[in-house]
Amino acid sequence: MFQHILIATDGSDVSDRAAKQAIDLASRLGARVLALHVVPALPAYAYFAQGIEGAIPTPDEASREDAECLERVQRLAKAHGVPCELRSVVDGRPYCEIVAIAEREGCDLIVMGSHGRQGLDRLLLGSETHKVLLSTRVPVLVCQ
């Protein structure tokens, strides 16, 4: 069935829950995972989005958080005996990088969390998960 699962993570609680589900699935199927964290290329955008959510990290905090979200996935994968590759990239449109890497690396499933934003938050922040769903032929498992 699925042999190479891309886990798109942003370090949020919903993203961590999605990673747990992806690793559980990978463990059951004997699949490997690629944990991907896409850092927005435009710091102003990142600060704006995080400002709307109520917390703007310093650059050092942001770098540490980026590394920690991938390390959490790696620890979980190791605990379940799932081979795991980590990758962090910078791109102004994270959904494009998620789709491109999934296709380039031959991933047969993308697992992502969805914050379930509504109204103004969805309009201003957008939905990377929704954009991935519309932009790829690779199946996408969306977790909340």
mmCIF file with all atom_site columns, C-alpha atoms in Angstrom:
data_model
loop_
_atom_site.group_PDB
_atom_site.id
_atom_site.type_symbol
_atom_site.label_atom_id
_atom_site.label_alt_id
_atom_site.label_comp_id
_atom_site.label_asym_id
_atom_site.label_entity_id
_atom_site.label_seq_id
_atom_site.pdbx_PDB_ins_code
_atom_site.Cartn_x
_atom_site.Cartn_y
_atom_site.Cartn_z
_atom_site.occupancy
_atom_site.B_iso_or_equiv
_atom_site.pdbx_formal_charge
_atom_site.auth_seq_id
_atom_site.auth_comp_id
_atom_site.auth_asym_id
_atom_site.auth_atom_id
_atom_site.pdbx_PDB_model_num
ATOM 1   C CA . MET A 1 1   ? 0.000   0.000  0.000  1.00 0.00 ? 1   MET A CA 1
ATOM 2   C CA . PHE A 1 2   ? 1.965   3.055  1.221  1.00 0.00 ? 2   PHE A CA 1
ATOM 3   C CA . GLN A 1 3   ? 5.745   2.700  1.408  1.00 0.00 ? 3   GLN A CA 1
ATOM 4   C CA . HIS A 1 4   ? 7.066   6.270  1.609  1.00 0.00 ? 4   HIS A CA 1
ATOM 5   C CA . ILE A 1 5   ? 5.090   8.788  3.650  1.00 0.00 ? 5   ILE A CA 1
ATOM 6   C CA . LEU A 1 6   ? 5.821   12.516 3.705  1.00 0.00 ? 6   LEU A CA 1
ATOM 7   C CA . ILE A 1 7   ? 4.923   14.171 7.008  1.00 0.00 ? 7   ILE A CA 1
ATOM 8   C CA . ALA A 1 8   ? 4.555   17.928 6.627  1.00 0.00 ? 8   ALA A CA 1
ATOM 9   C CA . THR A 1 9   ? 5.077   19.496 10.041 1.00 0.00 ? 9   THR A CA 1
ATOM 10  C CA . ASP A 1 10  ? 4.991   23.041 11.344 1.00 0.00 ? 10  ASP A CA 1
ATOM 11  C CA . GLY A 1 11  ? 5.528   22.213 15.021 1.00 0.00 ? 11  GLY A CA 1
ATOM 12  C CA . SER A 1 12  ? 1.934   22.891 16.061 1.00 0.00 ? 12  SER A CA 1
ATOM 13  C CA . ASP A 1 13  ? -0.079  20.532 18.250 1.00 0.00 ? 13  ASP A CA 1
ATOM 14  C CA . VAL A 1 14  ? -2.259  19.500 15.314 1.00 0.00 ? 14  VAL A CA 1
ATOM 15  C CA . SER A 1 15  ? 0.846   18.861 13.229 1.00 0.00 ? 15  SER A CA 1
ATOM 16  C CA . ASP A 1 16  ? 2.325   16.711 16.004 1.00 0.00 ? 16  ASP A CA 1
ATOM 17  C CA . ARG A 1 17  ? -0.909  14.684 16.182 1.00 0.00 ? 17  ARG A CA 1
ATOM 18  C CA . ALA A 1 18  ? -0.756  14.163 12.412 1.00 0.00 ? 18  ALA A CA 1
ATOM 19  C CA . ALA A 1 19  ? 2.864   13.000 12.711 1.00 0.00 ? 19  ALA A CA 1
ATOM 20  C CA . LYS A 1 20  ? 1.867   10.463 15.379 1.00 0.00 ? 20  LYS A CA 1
ATOM 21  C CA . GLN A 1 21  ? -0.851  9.077  13.127 1.00 0.00 ? 21  GLN A CA 1
ATOM 22  C CA . ALA A 1 22  ? 1.513   8.953  10.151 1.00 0.00 ? 22  ALA A CA 1
ATOM 23  C CA . ILE A 1 23  ? 4.181   7.103  12.114 1.00 0.00 ? 23  ILE A CA 1
ATOM 24  C CA . ASP A 1 24  ? 1.651   4.655  13.511 1.00 0.00 ? 24  ASP A CA 1
ATOM 25  C CA . LEU A 1 25  ? 0.486   3.968  9.950  1.00 0.00 ? 25  LEU A CA 1
ATOM 26  C CA . ALA A 1 26  ? 4.078   3.647  8.708  1.00 0.00 ? 26  ALA A CA 1
ATOM 27  C CA . SER A 1 27  ? 4.874   1.211  11.508 1.00 0.00 ? 27  SER A CA 1
ATOM 28  C CA . ARG A 1 28  ? 1.904   -0.989 10.615 1.00 0.00 ? 28  ARG A CA 1
ATOM 29  C CA . LEU A 1 29  ? 2.735   -0.932 6.901  1.00 0.00 ? 29  LEU A CA 1
ATOM 30  C CA . GLY A 1 30  ? 6.510   -1.220 7.159  1.00 0.00 ? 30  GLY A CA 1
ATOM 31  C CA . ALA A 1 31  ? 6.873   2.146  5.433  1.00 0.00 ? 31  ALA A CA 1
ATOM 32  C CA . ARG A 1 32  ? 9.502   4.854  5.799  1.00 0.00 ? 32  ARG A CA 1
ATOM 33  C CA . VAL A 1 33  ? 8.815   8.527  6.461  1.00 0.00 ? 33  VAL A CA 1
ATOM 34  C CA . LEU A 1 34  ? 10.203  11.838 5.317  1.00 0.00 ? 34  LEU A CA 1
ATOM 35  C CA . ALA A 1 35  ? 9.520   14.580 7.872  1.00 0.00 ? 35  ALA A CA 1
ATOM 36  C CA . LEU A 1 36  ? 9.449   17.965 6.161  1.00 0.00 ? 36  LEU A CA 1
ATOM 37  C CA . HIS A 1 37  ? 9.360   21.407 7.710  1.00 0.00 ? 37  HIS A CA 1
ATOM 38  C CA . VAL A 1 38  ? 9.015   24.329 5.309  1.00 0.00 ? 38  VAL A CA 1
ATOM 39  C CA . VAL A 1 39  ? 10.177  27.631 6.734  1.00 0.00 ? 39  VAL A CA 1
ATOM 40  C CA . PRO A 1 40  ? 8.459   30.641 5.108  1.00 0.00 ? 40  PRO A CA 1
ATOM 41  C CA . ALA A 1 41  ? 10.973  32.641 3.072  1.00 0.00 ? 41  ALA A CA 1
ATOM 42  C CA . LEU A 1 42  ? 9.556   36.000 4.041  1.00 0.00 ? 42  LEU A CA 1
ATOM 43  C CA . PRO A 1 43  ? 10.068  36.745 7.730  1.00 0.00 ? 43  PRO A CA 1
ATOM 44  C CA . ALA A 1 44  ? 7.503   39.553 7.511  1.00 0.00 ? 44  ALA A CA 1
ATOM 45  C CA . TYR A 1 45  ? 4.841   37.047 6.451  1.00 0.00 ? 45  TYR A CA 1
ATOM 46  C CA . ALA A 1 46  ? 5.785   34.643 9.210  1.00 0.00 ? 46  ALA A CA 1
ATOM 47  C CA . TYR A 1 47  ? 5.701   37.374 11.815 1.00 0.00 ? 47  TYR A CA 1
ATOM 48  C CA . PHE A 1 48  ? 2.382   38.658 10.486 1.00 0.00 ? 48  PHE A CA 1
ATOM 49  C CA . ALA A 1 49  ? 0.798   35.193 10.587 1.00 0.00 ? 49  ALA A CA 1
ATOM 50  C CA . GLN A 1 50  ? 2.149   34.439 14.053 1.00 0.00 ? 50  GLN A CA 1
ATOM 51  C CA . GLY A 1 51  ? 1.117   37.904 15.223 1.00 0.00 ? 51  GLY A CA 1
ATOM 52  C CA . ILE A 1 52  ? -2.464  37.118 14.261 1.00 0.00 ? 52  ILE A CA 1
ATOM 53  C CA . GLU A 1 53  ? -2.207  33.948 16.326 1.00 0.00 ? 53  GLU A CA 1
ATOM 54  C CA . GLY A 1 54  ? -0.810  35.970 19.231 1.00 0.00 ? 54  GLY A CA 1
ATOM 55  C CA . ALA A 1 55  ? 2.865   35.028 19.539 1.00 0.00 ? 55  ALA A CA 1
ATOM 56  C CA . ILE A 1 56  ? 5.842   36.405 17.628 1.00 0.00 ? 56  ILE A CA 1
ATOM 57  C CA . PRO A 1 57  ? 9.035   34.449 18.346 1.00 0.00 ? 57  PRO A CA 1
ATOM 58  C CA . THR A 1 58  ? 12.513  35.944 18.215 1.00 0.00 ? 58  THR A CA 1
ATOM 59  C CA . PRO A 1 59  ? 14.742  34.619 15.381 1.00 0.00 ? 59  PRO A CA 1
ATOM 60  C CA . ASP A 1 60  ? 16.605  32.341 17.831 1.00 0.00 ? 60  ASP A CA 1
ATOM 61  C CA . GLU A 1 61  ? 13.329  30.977 19.205 1.00 0.00 ? 61  GLU A CA 1
ATOM 62  C CA . ALA A 1 62  ? 12.029  30.381 15.693 1.00 0.00 ? 62  ALA A CA 1
ATOM 63  C CA . SER A 1 63  ? 15.175  28.439 14.672 1.00 0.00 ? 63  SER A CA 1
ATOM 64  C CA . ARG A 1 64  ? 15.023  26.339 17.816 1.00 0.00 ? 64  ARG A CA 1
ATOM 65  C CA . GLU A 1 65  ? 11.303  25.630 17.268 1.00 0.00 ? 65  GLU A CA 1
ATOM 66  C CA . ASP A 1 66  ? 11.996  24.617 13.652 1.00 0.00 ? 66  ASP A CA 1
ATOM 67  C CA . ALA A 1 67  ? 14.612  22.084 14.743 1.00 0.00 ? 67  ALA A CA 1
ATOM 68  C CA . GLU A 1 68  ? 12.496  20.817 17.640 1.00 0.00 ? 68  GLU A CA 1
ATOM 69  C CA . CYS A 1 69  ? 9.473   19.995 15.491 1.00 0.00 ? 69  CYS A CA 1
ATOM 70  C CA . LEU A 1 70  ? 11.587  17.734 13.277 1.00 0.00 ? 70  LEU A CA 1
ATOM 71  C CA . GLU A 1 71  ? 13.362  16.197 16.263 1.00 0.00 ? 71  GLU A CA 1
ATOM 72  C CA . ARG A 1 72  ? 9.984   15.273 17.829 1.00 0.00 ? 72  ARG A CA 1
ATOM 73  C CA . VAL A 1 73  ? 9.029   13.409 14.656 1.00 0.00 ? 73  VAL A CA 1
ATOM 74  C CA . GLN A 1 74  ? 12.422  11.695 14.548 1.00 0.00 ? 74  GLN A CA 1
ATOM 75  C CA . ARG A 1 75  ? 12.160  10.536 18.186 1.00 0.00 ? 75  ARG A CA 1
ATOM 76  C CA . LEU A 1 76  ? 8.673   9.177  17.602 1.00 0.00 ? 76  LEU A CA 1
ATOM 77  C CA . ALA A 1 77  ? 9.735   7.354  14.443 1.00 0.00 ? 77  ALA A CA 1
ATOM 78  C CA . LYS A 1 78  ? 12.738  5.841  16.205 1.00 0.00 ? 78  LYS A CA 1
ATOM 79  C CA . ALA A 1 79  ? 10.543  4.660  19.085 1.00 0.00 ? 79  ALA A CA 1
ATOM 80  C CA . HIS A 1 80  ? 8.309   2.862  16.565 1.00 0.00 ? 80  HIS A CA 1
ATOM 81  C CA . GLY A 1 81  ? 11.194  1.470  14.495 1.00 0.00 ? 81  GLY A CA 1
ATOM 82  C CA . VAL A 1 82  ? 10.245  3.534  11.450 1.00 0.00 ? 82  VAL A CA 1
ATOM 83  C CA . PRO A 1 83  ? 13.033  4.763  9.152  1.00 0.00 ? 83  PRO A CA 1
ATOM 84  C CA . CYS A 1 84  ? 12.888  8.556  9.118  1.00 0.00 ? 84  CYS A CA 1
ATOM 85  C CA . GLU A 1 85  ? 14.603  11.212 7.037  1.00 0.00 ? 85  GLU A CA 1
ATOM 86  C CA . LEU A 1 86  ? 14.435  14.855 8.124  1.00 0.00 ? 86  LEU A CA 1
ATOM 87  C CA . ARG A 1 87  ? 14.368  17.845 5.836  1.00 0.00 ? 87  ARG A CA 1
ATOM 88  C CA . SER A 1 88  ? 13.928  21.569 6.409  1.00 0.00 ? 88  SER A CA 1
ATOM 89  C CA . VAL A 1 89  ? 13.647  23.969 3.490  1.00 0.00 ? 89  VAL A CA 1
ATOM 90  C CA . VAL A 1 90  ? 12.896  27.652 3.000  1.00 0.00 ? 90  VAL A CA 1
ATOM 91  C CA . ASP A 1 91  ? 10.156  28.618 0.574  1.00 0.00 ? 91  ASP A CA 1
ATOM 92  C CA . GLY A 1 92  ? 7.705   31.498 0.305  1.00 0.00 ? 92  GLY A CA 1
ATOM 93  C CA . ARG A 1 93  ? 4.913   29.103 -0.632 1.00 0.00 ? 93  ARG A CA 1
ATOM 94  C CA . PRO A 1 94  ? 5.180   26.062 1.643  1.00 0.00 ? 94  PRO A CA 1
ATOM 95  C CA . TYR A 1 95  ? 2.491   24.086 -0.181 1.00 0.00 ? 95  TYR A CA 1
ATOM 96  C CA . CYS A 1 96  ? 4.531   24.233 -3.425 1.00 0.00 ? 96  CYS A CA 1
ATOM 97  C CA . GLU A 1 97  ? 7.586   22.789 -1.690 1.00 0.00 ? 97  GLU A CA 1
ATOM 98  C CA . ILE A 1 98  ? 5.537   20.073 0.037  1.00 0.00 ? 98  ILE A CA 1
ATOM 99  C CA . VAL A 1 99  ? 4.034   18.971 -3.288 1.00 0.00 ? 99  VAL A CA 1
ATOM 100 C CA . ALA A 1 100 ? 7.345   19.195 -5.175 1.00 0.00 ? 100 ALA A CA 1
ATOM 101 C CA . ILE A 1 101 ? 9.295   17.194 -2.598 1.00 0.00 ? 101 ILE A CA 1
ATOM 102 C CA . ALA A 1 102 ? 6.574   14.542 -2.300 1.00 0.00 ? 102 ALA A CA 1
ATOM 103 C CA . GLU A 1 103 ? 6.589   14.036 -6.058 1.00 0.00 ? 103 GLU A CA 1
ATOM 104 C CA . ARG A 1 104 ? 10.374  14.271 -6.471 1.00 0.00 ? 104 ARG A CA 1
ATOM 105 C CA . GLU A 1 105 ? 11.046  11.802 -3.629 1.00 0.00 ? 105 GLU A CA 1
ATOM 106 C CA . GLY A 1 106 ? 8.406   9.330  -4.785 1.00 0.00 ? 106 GLY A CA 1
ATOM 107 C CA . CYS A 1 107 ? 6.238   9.662  -1.690 1.00 0.00 ? 107 CYS A CA 1
ATOM 108 C CA . ASP A 1 108 ? 2.957   7.823  -2.038 1.00 0.00 ? 108 ASP A CA 1
ATOM 109 C CA . LEU A 1 109 ? 1.157   9.610  0.818  1.00 0.00 ? 109 LEU A CA 1
ATOM 110 C CA . ILE A 1 110 ? 1.299   13.088 2.360  1.00 0.00 ? 110 ILE A CA 1
ATOM 111 C CA . VAL A 1 111 ? 0.146   13.467 5.962  1.00 0.00 ? 111 VAL A CA 1
ATOM 112 C CA . MET A 1 112 ? -0.685  16.937 7.276  1.00 0.00 ? 112 MET A CA 1
ATOM 113 C CA . GLY A 1 113 ? -2.580  18.505 10.097 1.00 0.00 ? 113 GLY A CA 1
ATOM 114 C CA . SER A 1 114 ? -5.359  21.003 9.612  1.00 0.00 ? 114 SER A CA 1
ATOM 115 C CA . HIS A 1 115 ? -6.073  23.730 12.111 1.00 0.00 ? 115 HIS A CA 1
ATOM 116 C CA . GLY A 1 116 ? -9.677  23.945 10.952 1.00 0.00 ? 116 GLY A CA 1
ATOM 117 C CA . ARG A 1 117 ? -9.577  27.735 10.741 1.00 0.00 ? 117 ARG A CA 1
ATOM 118 C CA . GLN A 1 118 ? -12.760 29.523 9.816  1.00 0.00 ? 118 GLN A CA 1
ATOM 119 C CA . GLY A 1 119 ? -13.754 33.013 8.747  1.00 0.00 ? 119 GLY A CA 1
ATOM 120 C CA . LEU A 1 120 ? -11.215 35.840 8.924  1.00 0.00 ? 120 LEU A CA 1
ATOM 121 C CA . ASP A 1 121 ? -8.366  33.627 10.179 1.00 0.00 ? 121 ASP A CA 1
ATOM 122 C CA . ARG A 1 122 ? -8.740  31.351 7.146  1.00 0.00 ? 122 ARG A CA 1
ATOM 123 C CA . LEU A 1 123 ? -8.910  34.320 4.794  1.00 0.00 ? 123 LEU A CA 1
ATOM 124 C CA . LEU A 1 124 ? -5.802  36.006 6.253  1.00 0.00 ? 124 LEU A CA 1
ATOM 125 C CA . LEU A 1 125 ? -3.702  32.950 7.076  1.00 0.00 ? 125 LEU A CA 1
ATOM 126 C CA . GLY A 1 126 ? -4.838  30.677 4.271  1.00 0.00 ? 126 GLY A CA 1
ATOM 127 C CA . SER A 1 127 ? -4.623  26.933 4.482  1.00 0.00 ? 127 SER A CA 1
ATOM 128 C CA . GLU A 1 128 ? -1.458  25.195 3.342  1.00 0.00 ? 128 GLU A CA 1
ATOM 129 C CA . THR A 1 129 ? -3.273  21.875 3.704  1.00 0.00 ? 129 THR A CA 1
ATOM 130 C CA . HIS A 1 130 ? -6.060  23.020 1.393  1.00 0.00 ? 130 HIS A CA 1
ATOM 131 C CA . LYS A 1 131 ? -3.526  24.270 -1.151 1.00 0.00 ? 131 LYS A CA 1
ATOM 132 C CA . VAL A 1 132 ? -1.683  20.931 -1.043 1.00 0.00 ? 132 VAL A CA 1
ATOM 133 C CA . LEU A 1 133 ? -4.960  19.058 -1.577 1.00 0.00 ? 133 LEU A CA 1
ATOM 134 C CA . LEU A 1 134 ? -5.644  21.129 -4.680 1.00 0.00 ? 134 LEU A CA 1
ATOM 135 C CA . SER A 1 135 ? -2.089  20.909 -6.046 1.00 0.00 ? 135 SER A CA 1
ATOM 136 C CA . THR A 1 136 ? -1.039  17.267 -5.898 1.00 0.00 ? 136 THR A CA 1
ATOM 137 C CA . ARG A 1 137 ? -1.934  13.879 -7.286 1.00 0.00 ? 137 ARG A CA 1
ATOM 138 C CA . VAL A 1 138 ? -0.372  12.201 -4.256 1.00 0.00 ? 138 VAL A CA 1
ATOM 139 C CA . PRO A 1 139 ? -3.036  11.086 -1.745 1.00 0.00 ? 139 PRO A CA 1
ATOM 140 C CA . VAL A 1 140 ? -3.251  13.365 1.304  1.00 0.00 ? 140 VAL A CA 1
ATOM 141 C CA . LEU A 1 141 ? -4.306  12.263 4.787  1.00 0.00 ? 141 LEU A CA 1
ATOM 142 C CA . VAL A 1 142 ? -5.564  15.282 6.739  1.00 0.00 ? 142 VAL A CA 1
ATOM 143 C CA . CYS A 1 143 ? -5.616  15.044 10.535 1.00 0.00 ? 143 CYS A CA 1
ATOM 144 C CA . GLN A 1 144 ? -7.190  17.451 13.035 1.00 0.00 ? 144 GLN A CA 1
#
